[in-house]
Tab-separated table of C-alpha atoms in Angstrom:
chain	number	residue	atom	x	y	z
N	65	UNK	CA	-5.432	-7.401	10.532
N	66	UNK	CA	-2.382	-8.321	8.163
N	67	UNK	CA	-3.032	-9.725	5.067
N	68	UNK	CA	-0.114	-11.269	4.004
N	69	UNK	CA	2.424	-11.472	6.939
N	70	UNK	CA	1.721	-12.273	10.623
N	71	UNK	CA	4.117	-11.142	13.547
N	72	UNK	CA	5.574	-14.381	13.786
N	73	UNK	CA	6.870	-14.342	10.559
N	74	UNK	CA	8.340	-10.814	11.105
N	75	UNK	CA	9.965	-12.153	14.269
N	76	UNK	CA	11.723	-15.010	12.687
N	77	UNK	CA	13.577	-11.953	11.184
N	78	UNK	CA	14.523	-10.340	13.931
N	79	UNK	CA	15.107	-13.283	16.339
N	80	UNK	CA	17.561	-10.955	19.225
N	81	UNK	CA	14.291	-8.895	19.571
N	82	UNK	CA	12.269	-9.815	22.092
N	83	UNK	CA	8.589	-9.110	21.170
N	84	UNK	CA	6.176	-9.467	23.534
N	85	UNK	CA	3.333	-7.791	26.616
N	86	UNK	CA	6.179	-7.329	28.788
N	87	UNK	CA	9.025	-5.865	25.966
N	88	UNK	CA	8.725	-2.599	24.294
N	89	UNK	CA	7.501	-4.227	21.203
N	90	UNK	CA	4.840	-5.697	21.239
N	91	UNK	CA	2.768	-7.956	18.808
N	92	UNK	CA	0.202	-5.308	18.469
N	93	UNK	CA	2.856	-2.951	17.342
N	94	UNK	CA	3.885	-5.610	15.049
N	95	UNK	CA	0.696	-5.849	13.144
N	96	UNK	CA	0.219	-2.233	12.991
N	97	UNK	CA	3.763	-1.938	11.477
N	98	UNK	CA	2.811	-4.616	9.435
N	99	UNK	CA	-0.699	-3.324	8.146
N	100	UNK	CA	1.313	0.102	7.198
N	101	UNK	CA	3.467	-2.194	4.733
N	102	UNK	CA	0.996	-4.047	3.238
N	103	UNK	CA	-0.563	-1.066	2.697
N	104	UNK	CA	2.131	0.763	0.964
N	105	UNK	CA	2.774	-2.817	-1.443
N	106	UNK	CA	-1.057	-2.823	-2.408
N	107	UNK	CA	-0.489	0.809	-3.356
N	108	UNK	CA	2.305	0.052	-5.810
N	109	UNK	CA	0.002	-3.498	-7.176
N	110	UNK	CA	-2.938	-0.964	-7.508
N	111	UNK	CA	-1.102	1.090	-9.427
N	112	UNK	CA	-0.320	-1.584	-11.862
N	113	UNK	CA	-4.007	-2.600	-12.332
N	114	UNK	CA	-4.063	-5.226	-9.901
N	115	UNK	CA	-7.439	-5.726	-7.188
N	116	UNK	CA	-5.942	-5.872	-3.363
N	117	UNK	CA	-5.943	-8.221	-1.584
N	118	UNK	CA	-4.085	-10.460	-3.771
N	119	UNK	CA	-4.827	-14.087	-3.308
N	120	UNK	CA	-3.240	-16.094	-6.254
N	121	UNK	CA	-0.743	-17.574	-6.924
N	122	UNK	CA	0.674	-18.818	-3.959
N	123	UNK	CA	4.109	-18.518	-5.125
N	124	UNK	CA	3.315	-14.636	-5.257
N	125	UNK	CA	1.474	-14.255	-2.499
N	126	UNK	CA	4.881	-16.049	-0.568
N	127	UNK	CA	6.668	-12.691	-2.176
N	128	UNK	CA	4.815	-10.496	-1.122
N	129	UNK	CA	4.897	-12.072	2.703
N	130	UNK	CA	8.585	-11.773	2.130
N	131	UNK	CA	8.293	-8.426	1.100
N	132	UNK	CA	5.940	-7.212	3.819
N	133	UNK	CA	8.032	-9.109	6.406
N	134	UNK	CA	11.435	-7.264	5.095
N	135	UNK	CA	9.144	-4.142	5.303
N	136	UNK	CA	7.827	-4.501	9.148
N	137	UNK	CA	11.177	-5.750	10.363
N	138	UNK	CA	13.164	-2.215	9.119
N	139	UNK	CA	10.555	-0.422	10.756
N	140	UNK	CA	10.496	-2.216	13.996
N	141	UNK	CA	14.265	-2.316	13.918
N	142	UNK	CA	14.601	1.510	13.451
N	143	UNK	CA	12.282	1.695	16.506
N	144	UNK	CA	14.234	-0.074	18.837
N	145	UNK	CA	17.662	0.700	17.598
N	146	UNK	CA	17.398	3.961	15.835
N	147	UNK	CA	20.979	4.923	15.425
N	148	UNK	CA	24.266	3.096	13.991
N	149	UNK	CA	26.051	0.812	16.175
N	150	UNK	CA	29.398	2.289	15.962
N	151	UNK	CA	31.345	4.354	13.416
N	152	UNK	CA	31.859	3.193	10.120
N	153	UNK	CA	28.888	1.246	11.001
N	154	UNK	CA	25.583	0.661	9.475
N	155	UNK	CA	22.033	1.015	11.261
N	156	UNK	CA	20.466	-2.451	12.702
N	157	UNK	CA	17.610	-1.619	10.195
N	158	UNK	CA	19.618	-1.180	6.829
N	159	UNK	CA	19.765	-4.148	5.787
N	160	UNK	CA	16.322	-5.044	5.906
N	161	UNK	CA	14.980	-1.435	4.521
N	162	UNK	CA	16.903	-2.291	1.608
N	163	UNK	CA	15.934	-5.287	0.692
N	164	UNK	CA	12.328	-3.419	1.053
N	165	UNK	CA	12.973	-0.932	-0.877
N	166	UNK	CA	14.229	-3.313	-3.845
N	167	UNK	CA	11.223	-5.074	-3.837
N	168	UNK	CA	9.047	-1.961	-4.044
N	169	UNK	CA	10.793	-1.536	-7.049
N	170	UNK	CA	10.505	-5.184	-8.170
N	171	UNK	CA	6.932	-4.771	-8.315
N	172	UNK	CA	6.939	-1.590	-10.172
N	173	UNK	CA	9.192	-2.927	-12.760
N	174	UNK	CA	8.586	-7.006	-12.867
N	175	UNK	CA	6.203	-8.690	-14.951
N	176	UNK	CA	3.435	-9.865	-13.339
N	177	UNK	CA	1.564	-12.631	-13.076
N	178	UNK	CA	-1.313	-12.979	-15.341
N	179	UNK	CA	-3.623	-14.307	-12.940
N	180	UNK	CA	-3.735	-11.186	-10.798
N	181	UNK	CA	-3.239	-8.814	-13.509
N	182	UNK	CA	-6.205	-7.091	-14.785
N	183	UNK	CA	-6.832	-5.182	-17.541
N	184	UNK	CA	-8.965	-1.863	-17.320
N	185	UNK	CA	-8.890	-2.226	-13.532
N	186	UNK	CA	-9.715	1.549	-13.179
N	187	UNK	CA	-12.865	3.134	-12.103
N	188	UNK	CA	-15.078	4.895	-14.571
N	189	UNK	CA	-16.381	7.932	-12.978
N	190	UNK	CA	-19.579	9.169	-14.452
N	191	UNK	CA	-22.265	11.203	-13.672
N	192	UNK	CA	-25.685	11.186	-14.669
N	193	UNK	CA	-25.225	13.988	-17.536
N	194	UNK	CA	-22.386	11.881	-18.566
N	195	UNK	CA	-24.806	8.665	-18.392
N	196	UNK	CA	-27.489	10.303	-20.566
N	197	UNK	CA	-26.014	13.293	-22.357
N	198	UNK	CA	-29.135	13.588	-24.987
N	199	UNK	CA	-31.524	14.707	-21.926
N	200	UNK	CA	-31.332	18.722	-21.686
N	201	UNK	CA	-30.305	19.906	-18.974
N	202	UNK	CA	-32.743	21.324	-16.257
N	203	UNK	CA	-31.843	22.842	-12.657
N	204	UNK	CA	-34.816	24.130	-11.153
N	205	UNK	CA	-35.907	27.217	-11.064
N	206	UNK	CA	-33.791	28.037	-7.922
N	207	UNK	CA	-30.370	27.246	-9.261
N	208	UNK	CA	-28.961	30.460	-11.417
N	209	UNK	CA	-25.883	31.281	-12.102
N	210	UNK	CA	-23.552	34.468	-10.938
N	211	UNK	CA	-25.131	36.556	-14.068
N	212	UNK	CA	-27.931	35.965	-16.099
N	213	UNK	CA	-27.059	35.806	-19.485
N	214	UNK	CA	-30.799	36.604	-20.439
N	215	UNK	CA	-30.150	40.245	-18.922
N	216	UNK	CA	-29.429	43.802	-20.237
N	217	UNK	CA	-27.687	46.274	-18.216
């Protein structure tokens, strides 16, 4: 299910393309298009330390519906009309992917908000030898390696 956008709000974008059961796009394609955006945003946030979903502040979160909805639209657009209208003409969907693609790069570059910025959001990977490196270390009597060291040819 979409986090930030809904289909409706895509729509609104796109308001000559009839969405629908009985059209060739459909609401469920909508929120599949949708989810595939939001995913690609939360990439870019993770990246920059921030936890996904984000849910402050609102003034953000309307961004990122923006963005999402700017996102889903191009993609839905280049569906339906895949090629340029005419020559010397743009594709249907250009307008829209670029304004997506700006705000990808808005996010990597903008400051952002201290409330969803965290600081050492990053996962620690240990293991247990990294946990407690003073115990020695013991792997059965079954576990050798390729050549015993303890051997003479």
């Amino acid at each position: 299910m979409p986090t930030y956008a809904q289909a409706a709000d895509v729509q609104a974008r796109m308001v000559r393309i009839p969405t629908g059961a009985a059209n060739t796009l459909t609401t469920e394609n909508l929120d599949l298009l949708i989810e595939q955006i939001e995913g690609e945003i939360e990439m870019v946030l993770a990246g920059r330390d921030v936890f996904v979903p984000v849910t402050t502040p609102s003034w953000f979160i309307s961004r990122l519906r923006s963005l999402a909805c700017d996102g889903a639209a191009a993609l839905a657009m280049k569906a339906v009309f895949p090629e340029v209208q005419g020559p010397g003409s743009s594709p249907a969907y250009a307008y829209f992917e670029t304004r997506y693609r700006q705000g990808l790069i808005q996010l990597q570059r903008m400051t952002l908000p201290s409330s969803v910025v965290t600081a050492g959001a990053t996962l620690d990977v240990t293991t247990y030898f990294t946990r407690n490196p003073d115990l020695p270390a013991t792997y059965g009597e079954n576990a050798t390696g390729l050549f015993d060291v303890d051997k003479v040819l």
